[in-house]
Every structure is written in structure tokens, then in C-alpha cells.
JSON list of C-alpha atoms in Angstrom, two decimals:
[
{"chain": "A", "resi": 904, "resn": "GLY", "atom": "CA", "xyz": [95.01, 94.26, 92.13]},
{"chain": "A", "resi": 905, "resn": "GLU", "atom": "CA", "xyz": [97.26, 96.39, 94.69]},
{"chain": "A", "resi": 906, "resn": "SER", "atom": "CA", "xyz": [96.82, 100.82, 94.79]},
{"chain": "A", "resi": 907, "resn": "VAL", "atom": "CA", "xyz": [100.12, 101.77, 94.36]},
{"chain": "A", "resi": 908, "resn": "GLY", "atom": "CA", "xyz": [99.37, 105.28, 93.44]},
{"chain": "A", "resi": 909, "resn": "LEU", "atom": "CA", "xyz": [98.70, 107.87, 90.67]},
{"chain": "A", "resi": 910, "resn": "HIS", "atom": "CA", "xyz": [101.82, 107.23, 88.51]},
{"chain": "A", "resi": 911, "resn": "LEU", "atom": "CA", "xyz": [101.77, 104.32, 85.69]},
{"chain": "A", "resi": 912, "resn": "PRO", "atom": "CA", "xyz": [104.57, 102.20, 85.94]},
{"chain": "A", "resi": 913, "resn": "THR", "atom": "CA", "xyz": [106.51, 101.59, 82.53]},
{"chain": "A", "resi": 914, "resn": "LEU", "atom": "CA", "xyz": [108.02, 98.98, 80.88]},
{"chain": "A", "resi": 915, "resn": "SER", "atom": "CA", "xyz": [110.26, 99.09, 77.74]},
{"chain": "A", "resi": 916, "resn": "VAL", "atom": "CA", "xyz": [111.17, 96.21, 75.76]},
{"chain": "A", "resi": 917, "resn": "GLN", "atom": "CA", "xyz": [113.16, 95.33, 72.45]},
{"chain": "A", "resi": 918, "resn": "GLU", "atom": "CA", "xyz": [111.43, 94.00, 69.57]},
{"chain": "A", "resi": 919, "resn": "GLY", "atom": "CA", "xyz": [111.76, 90.22, 69.68]},
{"chain": "A", "resi": 920, "resn": "ASP", "atom": "CA", "xyz": [112.54, 89.73, 73.50]},
{"chain": "A", "resi": 921, "resn": "ASN", "atom": "CA", "xyz": [110.59, 88.96, 76.36]},
{"chain": "A", "resi": 922, "resn": "SER", "atom": "CA", "xyz": [108.27, 91.02, 78.65]},
{"chain": "A", "resi": 923, "resn": "ILE", "atom": "CA", "xyz": [107.76, 90.14, 82.32]},
{"chain": "A", "resi": 924, "resn": "ILE", "atom": "CA", "xyz": [104.92, 92.37, 83.90]},
{"chain": "A", "resi": 925, "resn": "ASN", "atom": "CA", "xyz": [104.32, 91.56, 87.64]},
{"chain": "A", "resi": 926, "resn": "CYS", "atom": "CA", "xyz": [101.63, 92.31, 90.00]},
{"chain": "A", "resi": 927, "resn": "ALA", "atom": "CA", "xyz": [101.04, 91.82, 93.61]},
{"chain": "A", "resi": 928, "resn": "TYR", "atom": "CA", "xyz": [97.32, 90.93, 95.02]},
{"chain": "A", "resi": 929, "resn": "SER", "atom": "CA", "xyz": [96.49, 91.60, 97.97]},
{"chain": "A", "resi": 930, "resn": "ASN", "atom": "CA", "xyz": [93.20, 89.92, 99.14]},
{"chain": "A", "resi": 931, "resn": "SER", "atom": "CA", "xyz": [94.46, 85.87, 100.71]},
{"chain": "A", "resi": 932, "resn": "ALA", "atom": "CA", "xyz": [91.01, 84.68, 99.98]},
{"chain": "A", "resi": 933, "resn": "SER", "atom": "CA", "xyz": [91.64, 85.43, 96.15]},
{"chain": "A", "resi": 934, "resn": "ASP", "atom": "CA", "xyz": [91.02, 82.39, 93.73]},
{"chain": "A", "resi": 935, "resn": "TYR", "atom": "CA", "xyz": [91.26, 83.22, 90.19]},
{"chain": "A", "resi": 936, "resn": "PHE", "atom": "CA", "xyz": [93.17, 86.02, 88.33]},
{"chain": "A", "resi": 937, "resn": "ILE", "atom": "CA", "xyz": [92.44, 87.46, 84.97]},
{"chain": "A", "resi": 938, "resn": "TRP", "atom": "CA", "xyz": [95.42, 89.50, 82.58]},
{"chain": "A", "resi": 939, "resn": "TYR", "atom": "CA", "xyz": [94.16, 92.21, 80.54]},
{"chain": "A", "resi": 940, "resn": "LYS", "atom": "CA", "xyz": [95.02, 94.49, 77.45]},
{"chain": "A", "resi": 941, "resn": "GLN", "atom": "CA", "xyz": [93.91, 97.68, 77.05]},
{"chain": "A", "resi": 942, "resn": "GLU", "atom": "CA", "xyz": [94.67, 99.74, 74.21]},
{"chain": "A", "resi": 943, "resn": "SER", "atom": "CA", "xyz": [94.05, 103.21, 73.64]},
{"chain": "A", "resi": 944, "resn": "GLY", "atom": "CA", "xyz": [90.45, 104.19, 73.76]},
{"chain": "A", "resi": 945, "resn": "LYS", "atom": "CA", "xyz": [89.27, 100.51, 74.23]},
{"chain": "A", "resi": 946, "resn": "GLY", "atom": "CA", "xyz": [87.88, 98.60, 76.96]},
{"chain": "A", "resi": 947, "resn": "PRO", "atom": "CA", "xyz": [90.10, 95.87, 78.63]},
{"chain": "A", "resi": 948, "resn": "GLN", "atom": "CA", "xyz": [90.77, 92.37, 76.35]},
{"chain": "A", "resi": 949, "resn": "PHE", "atom": "CA", "xyz": [91.35, 88.96, 78.11]},
{"chain": "A", "resi": 950, "resn": "ILE", "atom": "CA", "xyz": [94.92, 87.50, 77.28]},
{"chain": "A", "resi": 951, "resn": "ILE", "atom": "CA", "xyz": [94.95, 85.02, 79.99]},
{"chain": "A", "resi": 952, "resn": "ASP", "atom": "CA", "xyz": [93.61, 83.32, 83.12]},
{"chain": "A", "resi": 953, "resn": "ILE", "atom": "CA", "xyz": [94.79, 81.11, 85.94]},
{"chain": "A", "resi": 954, "resn": "ARG", "atom": "CA", "xyz": [92.99, 79.70, 88.84]},
{"chain": "A", "resi": 955, "resn": "SER", "atom": "CA", "xyz": [94.36, 79.28, 92.27]},
{"chain": "A", "resi": 956, "resn": "ASN", "atom": "CA", "xyz": [94.65, 75.39, 92.15]},
{"chain": "A", "resi": 957, "resn": "MET", "atom": "CA", "xyz": [97.45, 75.96, 89.27]},
{"chain": "A", "resi": 958, "resn": "ASP", "atom": "CA", "xyz": [100.65, 77.98, 89.58]},
{"chain": "A", "resi": 959, "resn": "LYS", "atom": "CA", "xyz": [101.68, 78.31, 85.71]},
{"chain": "A", "resi": 960, "resn": "ARG", "atom": "CA", "xyz": [99.08, 78.76, 82.89]},
{"chain": "A", "resi": 961, "resn": "GLN", "atom": "CA", "xyz": [100.32, 79.14, 79.17]},
{"chain": "A", "resi": 962, "resn": "GLY", "atom": "CA", "xyz": [98.70, 80.13, 76.00]},
{"chain": "A", "resi": 963, "resn": "GLN", "atom": "CA", "xyz": [99.66, 81.57, 72.87]},
{"chain": "A", "resi": 964, "resn": "ARG", "atom": "CA", "xyz": [103.32, 83.21, 73.45]},
{"chain": "A", "resi": 965, "resn": "VAL", "atom": "CA", "xyz": [102.26, 84.52, 76.81]},
{"chain": "A", "resi": 966, "resn": "THR", "atom": "CA", "xyz": [102.14, 82.35, 80.58]},
{"chain": "A", "resi": 967, "resn": "VAL", "atom": "CA", "xyz": [101.41, 83.16, 83.55]},
{"chain": "A", "resi": 968, "resn": "LEU", "atom": "CA", "xyz": [102.99, 82.59, 86.92]},
{"chain": "A", "resi": 969, "resn": "LEU", "atom": "CA", "xyz": [101.04, 82.92, 90.81]},
{"chain": "A", "resi": 970, "resn": "ASN", "atom": "CA", "xyz": [102.71, 82.09, 93.79]},
{"chain": "A", "resi": 971, "resn": "LYS", "atom": "CA", "xyz": [99.94, 82.61, 96.10]},
{"chain": "A", "resi": 972, "resn": "THR", "atom": "CA", "xyz": [102.45, 82.64, 99.23]},
{"chain": "A", "resi": 973, "resn": "VAL", "atom": "CA", "xyz": [103.59, 86.07, 98.49]},
{"chain": "A", "resi": 974, "resn": "LYS", "atom": "CA", "xyz": [100.19, 87.00, 96.54]},
{"chain": "A", "resi": 975, "resn": "HIS", "atom": "CA", "xyz": [102.40, 87.29, 93.34]},
{"chain": "A", "resi": 976, "resn": "LEU", "atom": "CA", "xyz": [101.29, 86.90, 89.72]},
{"chain": "A", "resi": 977, "resn": "SER", "atom": "CA", "xyz": [103.07, 87.57, 86.77]},
{"chain": "A", "resi": 978, "resn": "LEU", "atom": "CA", "xyz": [102.43, 87.60, 82.68]},
{"chain": "A", "resi": 979, "resn": "GLN", "atom": "CA", "xyz": [105.17, 86.61, 80.61]},
{"chain": "A", "resi": 980, "resn": "ILE", "atom": "CA", "xyz": [105.17, 87.89, 76.47]},
{"chain": "A", "resi": 981, "resn": "ALA", "atom": "CA", "xyz": [107.65, 86.04, 74.99]},
{"chain": "A", "resi": 982, "resn": "ALA", "atom": "CA", "xyz": [108.99, 87.59, 71.58]},
{"chain": "A", "resi": 983, "resn": "THR", "atom": "CA", "xyz": [107.40, 90.51, 72.17]},
{"chain": "A", "resi": 984, "resn": "GLN", "atom": "CA", "xyz": [106.01, 92.82, 69.26]},
{"chain": "A", "resi": 985, "resn": "PRO", "atom": "CA", "xyz": [104.72, 96.18, 68.76]},
{"chain": "A", "resi": 986, "resn": "GLY", "atom": "CA", "xyz": [101.35, 95.04, 68.43]},
{"chain": "A", "resi": 987, "resn": "ASP", "atom": "CA", "xyz": [101.56, 93.78, 72.32]},
{"chain": "A", "resi": 988, "resn": "SER", "atom": "CA", "xyz": [102.58, 97.43, 73.37]},
{"chain": "A", "resi": 989, "resn": "ALA", "atom": "CA", "xyz": [99.89, 98.90, 75.21]},
{"chain": "A", "resi": 990, "resn": "VAL", "atom": "CA", "xyz": [98.69, 99.12, 79.15]},
{"chain": "A", "resi": 991, "resn": "TYR", "atom": "CA", "xyz": [98.46, 95.77, 81.37]},
{"chain": "A", "resi": 992, "resn": "PHE", "atom": "CA", "xyz": [96.14, 95.21, 84.35]},
{"chain": "A", "resi": 993, "resn": "CYS", "atom": "CA", "xyz": [95.72, 92.22, 86.87]},
{"chain": "A", "resi": 994, "resn": "ALA", "atom": "CA", "xyz": [92.97, 91.40, 88.34]},
{"chain": "A", "resi": 995, "resn": "ASP", "atom": "CA", "xyz": [91.28, 89.29, 91.20]},
{"chain": "A", "resi": 996, "resn": "SER", "atom": "CA", "xyz": [88.43, 87.51, 92.60]},
{"chain": "A", "resi": 997, "resn": "SER", "atom": "CA", "xyz": [87.10, 85.59, 95.11]},
{"chain": "A", "resi": 998, "resn": "TYR", "atom": "CA", "xyz": [84.54, 83.51, 94.38]},
{"chain": "A", "resi": 999, "resn": "GLY", "atom": "CA", "xyz": [81.19, 85.69, 93.56]},
{"chain": "A", "resi": 1000, "resn": "GLN", "atom": "CA", "xyz": [82.62, 88.92, 94.32]},
{"chain": "A", "resi": 1001, "resn": "ASN", "atom": "CA", "xyz": [84.11, 91.33, 92.23]},
{"chain": "A", "resi": 1002, "resn": "PHE", "atom": "CA", "xyz": [87.22, 91.81, 90.45]},
{"chain": "A", "resi": 1003, "resn": "VAL", "atom": "CA", "xyz": [89.69, 94.17, 91.80]},
{"chain": "A", "resi": 1004, "resn": "PHE", "atom": "CA", "xyz": [92.02, 95.33, 89.14]},
{"chain": "A", "resi": 1005, "resn": "GLY", "atom": "CA", "xyz": [95.84, 96.91, 89.93]},
{"chain": "A", "resi": 1006, "resn": "PRO", "atom": "CA", "xyz": [97.13, 99.68, 88.69]},
{"chain": "A", "resi": 1007, "resn": "GLY", "atom": "CA", "xyz": [98.07, 98.83, 85.17]},
{"chain": "A", "resi": 1008, "resn": "THR", "atom": "CA", "xyz": [102.08, 98.32, 83.48]},
{"chain": "A", "resi": 1009, "resn": "ARG", "atom": "CA", "xyz": [102.07, 100.39, 80.46]},
{"chain": "A", "resi": 1010, "resn": "LEU", "atom": "CA", "xyz": [104.39, 98.49, 77.96]},
{"chain": "A", "resi": 1011, "resn": "SER", "atom": "CA", "xyz": [106.17, 99.96, 75.15]},
{"chain": "A", "resi": 1012, "resn": "VAL", "atom": "CA", "xyz": [107.95, 97.84, 72.45]},
{"chain": "A", "resi": 1013, "resn": "LEU", "atom": "CA", "xyz": [111.11, 99.71, 71.11]},
{"chain": "A", "resi": 1014, "resn": "PRO", "atom": "CA", "xyz": [111.90, 98.83, 67.30]},
{"chain": "B", "resi": 270, "resn": "GLY", "atom": "CA", "xyz": [80.03, 87.37, 67.24]},
{"chain": "B", "resi": 271, "resn": "ALA", "atom": "CA", "xyz": [78.72, 91.18, 68.99]},
{"chain": "B", "resi": 272, "resn": "GLY", "atom": "CA", "xyz": [80.60, 91.90, 71.70]},
{"chain": "B", "resi": 273, "resn": "VAL", "atom": "CA", "xyz": [79.87, 94.22, 74.91]},
{"chain": "B", "resi": 274, "resn": "SER", "atom": "CA", "xyz": [78.46, 97.52, 73.48]},
{"chain": "B", "resi": 275, "resn": "GLN", "atom": "CA", "xyz": [77.88, 100.66, 75.13]},
{"chain": "B", "resi": 276, "resn": "THR", "atom": "CA", "xyz": [75.80, 103.73, 74.56]},
{"chain": "B", "resi": 277, "resn": "PRO", "atom": "CA", "xyz": [76.55, 106.52, 73.80]},
{"chain": "B", "resi": 278, "resn": "SER", "atom": "CA", "xyz": [80.87, 106.43, 73.57]},
{"chain": "B", "resi": 279, "resn": "ASN", "atom": "CA", "xyz": [80.97, 110.22, 74.75]},
{"chain": "B", "resi": 280, "resn": "LYS", "atom": "CA", "xyz": [79.01, 111.98, 76.67]},
{"chain": "B", "resi": 281, "resn": "VAL", "atom": "CA", "xyz": [79.86, 116.01, 77.70]},
{"chain": "B", "resi": 282, "resn": "THR", "atom": "CA", "xyz": [77.16, 117.45, 80.30]},
{"chain": "B", "resi": 283, "resn": "GLU", "atom": "CA", "xyz": [76.63, 120.24, 82.21]},
{"chain": "B", "resi": 284, "resn": "LYS", "atom": "CA", "xyz": [77.42, 120.01, 86.10]},
{"chain": "B", "resi": 285, "resn": "GLY", "atom": "CA", "xyz": [74.04, 119.25, 87.85]},
{"chain": "B", "resi": 286, "resn": "LYS", "atom": "CA", "xyz": [72.66, 117.44, 85.22]},
{"chain": "B", "resi": 287, "resn": "TYR", "atom": "CA", "xyz": [71.63, 113.51, 85.03]},
{"chain": "B", "resi": 288, "resn": "VAL", "atom": "CA", "xyz": [72.68, 111.22, 82.91]},
{"chain": "B", "resi": 289, "resn": "GLU", "atom": "CA", "xyz": [71.83, 107.74, 81.64]},
{"chain": "B", "resi": 290, "resn": "LEU", "atom": "CA", "xyz": [74.51, 105.31, 80.65]},
{"chain": "B", "resi": 291, "resn": "ARG", "atom": "CA", "xyz": [73.50, 101.85, 78.53]},
{"chain": "B", "resi": 292, "resn": "CYS", "atom": "CA", "xyz": [75.63, 98.48, 78.35]},
{"chain": "B", "resi": 293, "resn": "ASP", "atom": "CA", "xyz": [74.60, 95.63, 76.50]},
{"chain": "B", "resi": 294, "resn": "PRO", "atom": "CA", "xyz": [75.93, 92.93, 77.70]},
{"chain": "B", "resi": 295, "resn": "ILE", "atom": "CA", "xyz": [76.69, 90.02, 75.42]},
{"chain": "B", "resi": 296, "resn": "SER", "atom": "CA", "xyz": [73.65, 87.46, 74.90]},
{"chain": "B", "resi": 297, "resn": "GLY", "atom": "CA", "xyz": [72.87, 84.75, 77.61]},
{"chain": "B", "resi": 298, "resn": "HIS", "atom": "CA", "xyz": [75.87, 86.42, 80.10]},
{"chain": "B", "resi": 299, "resn": "THR", "atom": "CA", "xyz": [74.27, 86.69, 83.20]},
{"chain": "B", "resi": 300, "resn": "ALA", "atom": "CA", "xyz": [76.83, 88.25, 85.50]},
{"chain": "B", "resi": 301, "resn": "LEU", "atom": "CA", "xyz": [77.78, 92.51, 84.33]},
{"chain": "B", "resi": 302, "resn": "TYR", "atom": "CA", "xyz": [79.46, 94.37, 85.97]},
{"chain": "B", "resi": 303, "resn": "TRP", "atom": "CA", "xyz": [79.81, 98.10, 86.01]},
{"chain": "B", "resi": 304, "resn": "TYR", "atom": "CA", "xyz": [83.36, 100.18, 86.60]},
{"chain": "B", "resi": 305, "resn": "ARG", "atom": "CA", "xyz": [84.97, 103.20, 86.31]},
{"chain": "B", "resi": 306, "resn": "GLN", "atom": "CA", "xyz": [88.59, 104.73, 84.89]},
{"chain": "B", "resi": 307, "resn": "SER", "atom": "CA", "xyz": [90.47, 107.78, 85.51]},
{"chain": "B", "resi": 308, "resn": "LEU", "atom": "CA", "xyz": [93.43, 108.68, 83.38]},
{"chain": "B", "resi": 309, "resn": "GLY", "atom": "CA", "xyz": [96.55, 106.35, 84.52]},
{"chain": "B", "resi": 310, "resn": "GLN", "atom": "CA", "xyz": [94.45, 104.08, 86.68]},
{"chain": "B", "resi": 311, "resn": "GLY", "atom": "CA", "xyz": [92.64, 100.39, 86.60]},
{"chain": "B", "resi": 312, "resn": "PRO", "atom": "CA", "xyz": [89.50, 100.06, 86.49]},
{"chain": "B", "resi": 313, "resn": "GLU", "atom": "CA", "xyz": [87.31, 101.05, 89.60]},
{"chain": "B", "resi": 314, "resn": "PHE", "atom": "CA", "xyz": [84.26, 98.53, 90.45]},
{"chain": "B", "resi": 315, "resn": "LEU", "atom": "CA", "xyz": [81.03, 100.27, 91.02]},
{"chain": "B", "resi": 316, "resn": "ILE", "atom": "CA", "xyz": [78.02, 97.68, 90.83]},
{"chain": "B", "resi": 317, "resn": "TYR", "atom": "CA", "xyz": [77.69, 94.05, 89.74]},
{"chain": "B", "resi": 318, "resn": "PHE", "atom": "CA", "xyz": [74.77, 92.11, 88.83]},
{"chain": "B", "resi": 319, "resn": "GLN", "atom": "CA", "xyz": [73.71, 88.22, 88.95]},
{"chain": "B", "resi": 320, "resn": "GLY", "atom": "CA", "xyz": [70.67, 88.35, 86.45]},
{"chain": "B", "resi": 321, "resn": "THR", "atom": "CA", "xyz": [68.32, 90.88, 87.40]},
{"chain": "B", "resi": 322, "resn": "GLY", "atom": "CA", "xyz": [69.43, 91.54, 91.49]},
{"chain": "B", "resi": 323, "resn": "ALA", "atom": "CA", "xyz": [72.18, 93.61, 92.08]},
{"chain": "B", "resi": 324, "resn": "ALA", "atom": "CA", "xyz": [74.80, 91.46, 93.84]},
{"chain": "B", "resi": 325, "resn": "ASP", "atom": "CA", "xyz": [77.33, 94.07, 95.01]},
{"chain": "B", "resi": 326, "resn": "ASP", "atom": "CA", "xyz": [76.81, 97.74, 95.04]},
{"chain": "B", "resi": 327, "resn": "SER", "atom": "CA", "xyz": [79.50, 98.59, 97.63]},
{"chain": "B", "resi": 328, "resn": "GLY", "atom": "CA", "xyz": [81.26, 100.46, 95.00]},
{"chain": "B", "resi": 329, "resn": "LEU", "atom": "CA", "xyz": [79.04, 102.89, 94.25]},
{"chain": "B", "resi": 330, "resn": "PRO", "atom": "CA", "xyz": [80.70, 106.04, 95.35]},
{"chain": "B", "resi": 331, "resn": "ASN", "atom": "CA", "xyz": [77.42, 107.42, 97.05]},
{"chain": "B", "resi": 332, "resn": "ASP", "atom": "CA", "xyz": [73.35, 107.65, 96.32]},
{"chain": "B", "resi": 333, "resn": "ARG", "atom": "CA", "xyz": [74.09, 110.12, 93.27]},
{"chain": "B", "resi": 334, "resn": "PHE", "atom": "CA", "xyz": [74.30, 106.76, 91.32]},
{"chain": "B", "resi": 335, "resn": "PHE", "atom": "CA", "xyz": [71.99, 104.03, 90.41]},
{"chain": "B", "resi": 336, "resn": "ALA", "atom": "CA", "xyz": [72.13, 101.06, 88.13]},
{"chain": "B", "resi": 337, "resn": "VAL", "atom": "CA", "xyz": [69.25, 98.67, 86.99]},
{"chain": "B", "resi": 338, "resn": "ARG", "atom": "CA", "xyz": [68.77, 95.51, 85.04]},
{"chain": "B", "resi": 339, "resn": "PRO", "atom": "CA", "xyz": [65.36, 95.03, 84.81]},
{"chain": "B", "resi": 340, "resn": "GLU", "atom": "CA", "xyz": [64.91, 92.06, 82.76]},
{"chain": "B", "resi": 341, "resn": "GLY", "atom": "CA", "xyz": [68.06, 90.90, 83.20]},
{"chain": "B", "resi": 342, "resn": "SER", "atom": "CA", "xyz": [70.30, 91.73, 79.73]},
{"chain": "B", "resi": 343, "resn": "VAL", "atom": "CA", "xyz": [70.63, 94.99, 79.35]},
{"chain": "B", "resi": 344, "resn": "SER", "atom": "CA", "xyz": [71.59, 97.80, 81.92]},
{"chain": "B", "resi": 345, "resn": "THR", "atom": "CA", "xyz": [71.45, 101.38, 82.44]},
{"chain": "B", "resi": 346, "resn": "LEU", "atom": "CA", "xyz": [73.69, 103.51, 84.76]},
{"chain": "B", "resi": 347, "resn": "LYS", "atom": "CA", "xyz": [72.54, 106.93, 85.84]},
{"chain": "B", "resi": 348, "resn": "ILE", "atom": "CA", "xyz": [74.36, 109.83, 87.88]},
{"chain": "B", "resi": 349, "resn": "GLN", "atom": "CA", "xyz": [72.39, 112.63, 89.63]},
{"chain": "B", "resi": 350, "resn": "ARG", "atom": "CA", "xyz": [73.45, 115.83, 89.69]},
{"chain": "B", "resi": 351, "resn": "THR", "atom": "CA", "xyz": [76.57, 115.27, 87.94]},
{"chain": "B", "resi": 352, "resn": "GLU", "atom": "CA", "xyz": [80.23, 116.76, 89.43]},
{"chain": "B", "resi": 353, "resn": "ARG", "atom": "CA", "xyz": [82.88, 117.40, 87.29]},
{"chain": "B", "resi": 354, "resn": "GLY", "atom": "CA", "xyz": [84.82, 114.91, 89.59]},
{"chain": "B", "resi": 355, "resn": "ASP", "atom": "CA", "xyz": [82.43, 112.41, 87.99]},
{"chain": "B", "resi": 356, "resn": "SER", "atom": "CA", "xyz": [84.39, 112.71, 84.54]},
{"chain": "B", "resi": 357, "resn": "ALA", "atom": "CA", "xyz": [85.56, 109.53, 83.68]},
{"chain": "B", "resi": 358, "resn": "VAL", "atom": "CA", "xyz": [85.51, 106.70, 81.16]},
{"chain": "B", "resi": 359, "resn": "TYR", "atom": "CA", "xyz": [82.60, 104.20, 82.41]},
{"chain": "B", "resi": 360, "resn": "LEU", "atom": "CA", "xyz": [83.50, 100.55, 81.58]},
{"chain": "B", "resi": 361, "resn": "CYS", "atom": "CA", "xyz": [80.90, 97.83, 81.34]},
{"chain": "B", "resi": 362, "resn": "ALA", "atom": "CA", "xyz": [81.78, 94.12, 80.82]},
{"chain": "B", "resi": 363, "resn": "SER", "atom": "CA", "xyz": [79.80, 90.84, 81.00]},
{"chain": "B", "resi": 364, "resn": "GLY", "atom": "CA", "xyz": [80.71, 87.32, 81.93]},
{"chain": "B", "resi": 365, "resn": "GLU", "atom": "CA", "xyz": [78.54, 84.16, 81.51]},
{"chain": "B", "resi": 366, "resn": "ALA", "atom": "CA", "xyz": [78.38, 83.19, 85.26]},
{"chain": "B", "resi": 367, "resn": "GLU", "atom": "CA", "xyz": [80.01, 84.18, 88.83]},
{"chain": "B", "resi": 368, "resn": "ASN", "atom": "CA", "xyz": [84.24, 83.75, 88.30]},
{"chain": "B", "resi": 369, "resn": "SER", "atom": "CA", "xyz": [84.20, 83.74, 85.07]},
{"chain": "B", "resi": 370, "resn": "PRO", "atom": "CA", "xyz": [86.34, 86.01, 82.63]},
{"chain": "B", "resi": 371, "resn": "LEU", "atom": "CA", "xyz": [84.76, 89.24, 81.96]},
{"chain": "B", "resi": 372, "resn": "HIS", "atom": "CA", "xyz": [84.30, 90.87, 78.46]},
{"chain": "B", "resi": 373, "resn": "PHE", "atom": "CA", "xyz": [84.47, 94.51, 78.58]},
{"chain": "B", "resi": 374, "resn": "GLY", "atom": "CA", "xyz": [82.91, 97.19, 76.26]},
{"chain": "B", "resi": 375, "resn": "ASN", "atom": "CA", "xyz": [84.63, 99.97, 74.72]},
{"chain": "B", "resi": 376, "resn": "GLY", "atom": "CA", "xyz": [83.46, 102.46, 77.26]},
{"chain": "B", "resi": 377, "resn": "THR", "atom": "CA", "xyz": [81.52, 105.61, 77.82]},
{"chain": "B", "resi": 378, "resn": "ARG", "atom": "CA", "xyz": [83.95, 108.71, 78.46]},
{"chain": "B", "resi": 379, "resn": "LEU", "atom": "CA", "xyz": [81.85, 111.24, 80.50]},
{"chain": "B", "resi": 380, "resn": "THR", "atom": "CA", "xyz": [82.49, 114.47, 80.67]},
{"chain": "B", "resi": 381, "resn": "VAL", "atom": "CA", "xyz": [81.00, 116.67, 83.12]},
{"chain": "B", "resi": 382, "resn": "THR", "atom": "CA", "xyz": [81.74, 120.88, 82.56]}
]
């Protein structure tokens, strides 16, 4: 992930709408990418991962898209629910090296 | 099953004191990571173990920070002569192997007064 400063970007969506959270990474050698969800007072929780030999992967209500050309990752959440409100982080790694986390995006689901 | 366990969950200490933070990884996970997270920021890498050895300690900010994993399971992060700037949430994560998903504990919130 990229360090873009201290202010946490916020995304507000209406309950039931789809959410798209974006992330840029800087290491062109990164080959493994993970999205995490973090609720207040808890550690990051694994959502979905993707390796560099893929450009799309789907899970339950979530889809991750990877664009290696522009070093961009996105997380799509379908039919966003109140329980999806949290901070979302992307993390990238090059084999055998540590995971680098982005600054995070706060998702706020409006009733 | 049991996840990653970190103790204590909260630690308040005075400036200049020594602290130890403990991490119990998921059983069988060979990779163990320590991260530090300040308010409103993403986790910042400190050190990574593969088995008993530190595979990468490039994230430790200075020589006051040290971590061990003597038997390849439990790890302890040690901070000497704590400073107010060390206040943060210290997160531990484990993984089955290199380049596998990290599973995080809930962290230890360290406050240095």
C-alpha cells in the first residue's frame, strides 16, 4: 500500500448499495494482495486475497480486482449492510517479504 | 478454533520503563509478524519470523525494540526505555507459511505516560 498521509479517506454509502474501495500500491514486484476489514478495538480481519496471476477474484458479496499495469487494487462489496461499516485496508507482499499496508478507507453505511 | 492471542490487551507504563508484549500464534503457523498501528493509520511492519529466526527485522525503529521466538511458536516483543512516542497498538499476526494470509490478534494497546 501507499502512505498518503494521516487523514483517513471516508466512503459513505446507502444500505443496499454497492461499495467500491480503491487502493494503490507502489511495489511493482508485489505478487500477493489481501483486503482486510478492521472494526474498532479489533485486529484486521481477512476478507479476500488475490495473487498476481489473476485480475479478478470473487467471494461472498465481495470481489477484488487487480490492475498490475497501474498498480491498483479495488474491493467491491455488493448490497452493503450496516455490519460492513469498518476501516478497510489493502496489503501487498512480494514473496518472502513483509506485507505493506495502505492507509485505509473508512466505510460508513447509512440507513 | 483458537485464533491469535495477544496479552496483555492493554498496558500502561511510565516513560523509561521496560515492557514485554506476548503473542500466541495459531498452532502450526510458521510465519509470525509484529506490526504497530497508530490512530488513523495502517499497520506498520516491525519484524517477521519464519520459525525461530527473524527473517526480516528492518521495521524495528531502533535498538530499544527487540523480539524473540525461541521455540518457533510464542513470540515476545520487548521495548526498553519506553518513550511516549511508542504509544500505539501492537499487532501480532501469524500465517501458515510465507506468502499466505495473515491472521491477526486484537493487539496490545500500549500507553506510555
